[in-house]
């Protein structure tokens, strides 16, 4: 949807376009900010301004409104300028997917919609050139709530290709909403990947003084060039300050706050490593070293899998079609892994029908144990399997992958109960 | 289901019954423990022993098995013995519902199935008599994963009746699995209740040395008699030690660990108070003082409400019948309160159809804000409402209650966005 004719006339008369800083008088109030791109979802008479606070405000404009230009945007940096390669430095590839973190390159307008080019991205954090030669490509430009299974698959293929073409590490700027799910998906799809693959987000876009975009990216570059650790990771701020970063196992991490910079937490595991402000990396566990192995992406994903949180009042008749039409169901059950007894006959029917039903806990922390109480034992009798301390979200992603990469429900169950990338603790340790 | 004839013969020959400590040789191994009650769900040839570790083990017994009695159970305490009332002390009422905490009275067998009587309960924690006259009643004897909406209603009516009959406080021992949901339900049903109503659980049954049943109950008694604070609360261990208890607002608390004693956490709020090992109560916020007001329980609950966690790959066609057949839907969305754009047309259809759709965040911590990104604004346009920092589980319970206690969807929406019992932060503070 584009602007109404009325708004177009006003903007043109004032000489204001995307990126222009203006004052806008409308409805008796005066706003000051940069004009943001007009999104397809905005009403035609709404102008969105990014305020000094960093927040966007949508303002309804009519013929009585007044727009005055304060400052025009700086000229755009020439895109795709060649960046000189330095000999002897490792090669990192940045694969852009969108999200808040991608906004740091769009410094002309401060907009959140991403439009990255190699030079844009590298210009934004010049210090990255001291540690690596960096190539960048834009795979998607979407908010992560719109990342879907097909995006995971394309991304995994792209990462494998870059590593097989010589990348020493891959950094994936990603929206934070579903970064945990994507990290889990890449963990299983890429298996024992031979190089570091790091997802990174930002909780504040770069046009805000408190942005964590550059610092998070620089931490990724340091980890990829100095860590010598292979695997799929998420790197984000470790605290609310700017002085420490946590490296999370991609299959153990969950977004645990809507807005804090240290929103990402390892659950049922310590972070793999911490990086201090000087770039010093301290590992807290062993792991696979980098190697020269080729990577094969196994991107198969079963479509018909659902994640269901149990809640009191959950009615078997309401969820019957969802459960019976799924090849896989992950429950985030109560406590040690329970649902109301009234649901057990439906669960049994699904299991008997060949559906793989996996139990996790909505407590998130701790492990499921269905052997302690009757309800749990009944669930086991019905055919439900437990995955100990695996996160519900990771179990969901793994089940989609396991069903597509095995030839029977029994094999998929076995795979679900076998730790592949430290996504669950070893049963023998309990 | 009862024991097989084979097992009955073996038990009778040995002189062993429920509560007898035995050694049991079966399948080449020797087990030692107390015989637990034979549950209806256990196979007829399984004998369940409670081991010294406190865990139950099911052992398959056949004619080759050998049972030797080590110790017979202590004679049962006479039930319903009169407990002498002390003048001048406040009156507390314990309303038993079941769960791990209720097992502390069943010391004869160590079983987890609850069968409380007044004297049983009070005998188990004699020090409670120093601070209050205690009456107890058993309302249910169920595990909390089987607590349902009808139980919440019966419980709320019972609490109101006890308070209107003169109780100075009500303590509700409850299974921990769904204690947070029940606490939220009582919070809305009882509104500005004039006395303390405290739910309490145990993560370890009393036959284990590490049991938290008695200490948690005693903390409740202290809070009810000395706190002078009215409302619905959850009291549990504050730390993994035995020396401090947290008092949580019943609508702000969530079970965040499957097994730790400090599993319950206040989310998006500090605990209302802490209680140290000497019973000293330190409040961290203001609240309603106790009063002599009568209590009216508003127990109406709309049946057709669902709680759905958003996940990438969530398919509109799979969830269409669930969403379209509900009068209320609570999403625990990603990040600031998002779902994939592909779901928005379905959400809009439901809203247009009169369904109240409420957005919360699966991050749990922090508040939703659908004004920052396009997806959020589209959800608002579709008719979805945000409830800031309210927990998904609390929003689910409140929506059931709001739909039953208002006469239109619009009124229910308004009620959802109004803090009633500090279940959400005041919009004006943001």
GROMACS .gro file of C-alpha atoms in nm, chain A residues 39-42 48 55-56 100 112 143-149 152 177-178 181 202-203 205 254-259 268 303-315 317-319 321-322 326 332-342 361-369 371-378 381 392-393 396 400, chain B residues 39-42 48 55-56 100 112 143-149 152 177-178 181 202-203 205 254-259 268 303-315 317-319 321-322 326 332-342 361-369 371-378 381 392-393 396 400:
model
  164
   39UNK     CA    1   0.529  -0.030   0.468
   40UNK     CA    2   0.274  -0.218   0.268
   41UNK     CA    3   0.074  -0.278   0.582
   42UNK     CA    4   0.047   0.086   0.691
   48UNK     CA    5   0.597   0.673   1.038
   55UNK     CA    6   1.093   0.421   1.867
   56UNK     CA    7   0.874   0.449   1.560
  100UNK     CA    8   1.669  -0.581   1.408
  112UNK     CA    9   1.439  -0.151   1.048
  143UNK     CA   10   1.164  -1.046   1.050
  144UNK     CA   11   1.231  -1.368   1.228
  145UNK     CA   12   0.868  -1.430   1.324
  146UNK     CA   13   0.828  -1.495   0.952
  147UNK     CA   14   1.119  -1.741   0.933
  148UNK     CA   15   0.970  -2.070   0.830
  149UNK     CA   16   1.090  -2.422   0.768
  152UNK     CA   17   1.583  -2.299   0.760
  177UNK     CA   18   1.210  -1.374   1.787
  178UNK     CA   19   1.275  -1.721   1.650
  181UNK     CA   20   1.432  -2.229   1.671
  202UNK     CA   21   2.035  -0.745   1.837
  203UNK     CA   22   1.773  -0.634   2.084
  205UNK     CA   23   1.861  -0.141   1.643
  254UNK     CA   24   1.596  -1.984   2.448
  255UNK     CA   25   1.487  -1.621   2.431
  256UNK     CA   26   1.386  -1.553   2.790
  257UNK     CA   27   1.308  -1.181   2.782
  258UNK     CA   28   1.115  -0.970   2.533
  259UNK     CA   29   1.358  -0.678   2.532
  268UNK     CA   30   1.979  -2.694   3.139
  303UNK     CA   31   0.567  -3.085   0.787
  304UNK     CA   32   0.300  -3.234   1.015
  305UNK     CA   33   0.445  -3.179   1.360
  306UNK     CA   34   0.296  -2.960   1.634
  307UNK     CA   35   0.412  -2.820   1.965
  308UNK     CA   36   0.136  -2.808   2.227
  309UNK     CA   37   0.156  -2.663   2.576
  310UNK     CA   38  -0.062  -2.851   2.822
  311UNK     CA   39  -0.300  -2.636   3.027
  312UNK     CA   40  -0.578  -2.728   3.274
  313UNK     CA   41  -0.901  -2.733   3.078
  314UNK     CA   42  -0.728  -2.858   2.759
  315UNK     CA   43  -1.005  -3.055   2.596
  317UNK     CA   44  -1.225  -3.314   2.168
  318UNK     CA   45  -1.090  -2.968   2.078
  319UNK     CA   46  -0.739  -3.092   2.002
  321UNK     CA   47  -0.803  -3.323   1.488
  322UNK     CA   48  -0.472  -3.143   1.550
  326UNK     CA   49   0.004  -3.495   1.301
  332UNK     CA   50   0.522  -2.919   2.686
  333UNK     CA   51   0.360  -3.090   2.980
  334UNK     CA   52   0.329  -2.987   3.342
  335UNK     CA   53   0.595  -3.066   3.600
  336UNK     CA   54   0.792  -3.382   3.536
  337UNK     CA   55   0.599  -3.432   3.210
  338UNK     CA   56   0.226  -3.472   3.266
  339UNK     CA   57  -0.108  -3.393   3.109
  340UNK     CA   58  -0.458  -3.439   3.250
  341UNK     CA   59  -0.558  -3.806   3.259
  342UNK     CA   60  -0.858  -3.722   3.041
  361UNK     CA   61   0.822  -2.981   3.045
  362UNK     CA   62   0.677  -2.631   3.042
  363UNK     CA   63   0.895  -2.566   3.348
  364UNK     CA   64   1.179  -2.548   3.090
  365UNK     CA   65   1.441  -2.606   3.360
  366UNK     CA   66   1.507  -2.956   3.488
  367UNK     CA   67   1.429  -3.285   3.325
  368UNK     CA   68   1.111  -3.478   3.263
  369UNK     CA   69   1.066  -3.808   3.446
  371UNK     CA   70   0.832  -4.280   3.612
  372UNK     CA   71   0.752  -4.102   3.937
  373UNK     CA   72   0.372  -4.064   3.928
  374UNK     CA   73   0.083  -4.260   3.782
  375UNK     CA   74   0.002  -4.006   3.514
  376UNK     CA   75   0.355  -4.030   3.379
  377UNK     CA   76   0.351  -4.409   3.382
  378UNK     CA   77   0.018  -4.405   3.200
  381UNK     CA   78   0.211  -4.705   2.858
  392UNK     CA   79   1.022  -2.808   2.415
  393UNK     CA   80   1.121  -2.590   2.117
  396UNK     CA   81   0.979  -2.978   1.823
  400UNK     CA   82   1.042  -3.261   1.249
  469UNK     CA   83  -0.262  -4.849   4.185
  470UNK     CA   84  -0.540  -4.918   3.944
  471UNK     CA   85  -0.307  -4.841   3.657
  472UNK     CA   86  -0.030  -5.083   3.754
  478UNK     CA   87   0.587  -5.106   4.376
  485UNK     CA   88   1.192  -4.317   4.466
  486UNK     CA   89   0.934  -4.576   4.375
  530UNK     CA   90   0.316  -3.460   4.682
  542UNK     CA   91   0.211  -4.056   4.766
  573UNK     CA   92  -0.249  -3.502   4.154
  574UNK     CA   93  -0.251  -3.150   4.030
  575UNK     CA   94  -0.215  -3.242   3.663
  576UNK     CA   95  -0.571  -3.365   3.705
  577UNK     CA   96  -0.697  -3.042   3.861
  578UNK     CA   97  -0.956  -2.904   3.627
  579UNK     CA   98  -1.178  -2.600   3.604
  582UNK     CA   99  -1.100  -2.455   4.084
  607UNK     CA  100   0.232  -2.926   3.852
  608UNK     CA  101  -0.056  -2.685   3.804
  611UNK     CA  102  -0.281  -2.209   3.727
  632UNK     CA  103   0.623  -2.980   4.812
  633UNK     CA  104   0.881  -3.091   4.561
  635UNK     CA  105   0.746  -3.606   4.967
  684UNK     CA  106   0.522  -1.997   3.751
  685UNK     CA  107   0.681  -2.336   3.811
  686UNK     CA  108   1.022  -2.291   3.649
  687UNK     CA  109   1.195  -2.618   3.738
  688UNK     CA  110   1.075  -2.977   3.727
  689UNK     CA  111   1.231  -3.081   4.057
  698UNK     CA  112   0.788  -0.982   3.600
  733UNK     CA  113  -1.514  -2.344   2.871
  734UNK     CA  114  -1.401  -2.268   2.515
  735UNK     CA  115  -1.068  -2.098   2.568
  736UNK     CA  116  -0.729  -2.226   2.451
  737UNK     CA  117  -0.365  -2.141   2.516
  738UNK     CA  118  -0.144  -2.180   2.208
  739UNK     CA  119   0.230  -2.137   2.187
  740UNK     CA  120   0.341  -1.999   1.852
  741UNK     CA  121   0.613  -2.198   1.676
  742UNK     CA  122   0.769  -2.164   1.329
  743UNK     CA  123   0.581  -2.401   1.100
  744UNK     CA  124   0.252  -2.350   1.288
  745UNK     CA  125  -0.001  -2.404   1.013
  747UNK     CA  126  -0.511  -2.490   0.837
  748UNK     CA  127  -0.412  -2.725   1.122
  749UNK     CA  128  -0.524  -2.487   1.396
  751UNK     CA  129  -1.086  -2.552   1.390
  752UNK     CA  130  -0.927  -2.502   1.734
  756UNK     CA  131  -1.297  -2.099   2.072
  762UNK     CA  132   0.216  -1.715   2.369
  763UNK     CA  133   0.378  -1.544   2.075
  764UNK     CA  134   0.741  -1.490   1.990
  765UNK     CA  135   0.941  -1.190   2.116
  766UNK     CA  136   0.736  -0.879   2.175
  767UNK     CA  137   0.418  -1.068   2.078
  768UNK     CA  138   0.431  -1.200   1.723
  769UNK     CA  139   0.318  -1.490   1.509
  770UNK     CA  140   0.403  -1.569   1.147
  771UNK     CA  141   0.223  -1.334   0.906
  772UNK     CA  142   0.062  -1.637   0.744
  791UNK     CA  143   0.510  -1.372   2.504
  792UNK     CA  144   0.674  -1.713   2.523
  793UNK     CA  145   0.982  -1.528   2.652
  794UNK     CA  146   0.780  -1.508   2.977
  795UNK     CA  147   0.998  -1.224   3.107
  796UNK     CA  148   0.939  -0.871   2.984
  797UNK     CA  149   0.631  -0.722   2.827
  798UNK     CA  150   0.467  -0.757   2.489
  799UNK     CA  151   0.459  -0.453   2.263
  801UNK     CA  152   0.359  -0.138   1.819
  802UNK     CA  153   0.726  -0.180   1.732
  803UNK     CA  154   0.720  -0.400   1.421
  804UNK     CA  155   0.482  -0.451   1.130
  805UNK     CA  156   0.373  -0.797   1.239
  806UNK     CA  157   0.260  -0.659   1.572
  807UNK     CA  158   0.074  -0.371   1.413
  808UNK     CA  159  -0.098  -0.613   1.179
  811UNK     CA  160  -0.534  -0.428   1.319
  822UNK     CA  161   0.059  -1.664   2.925
  823UNK     CA  162  -0.087  -1.904   3.183
  826UNK     CA  163  -0.541  -1.797   2.983
  830UNK     CA  164  -1.177  -1.785   3.084
   0.00000   0.00000   0.00000
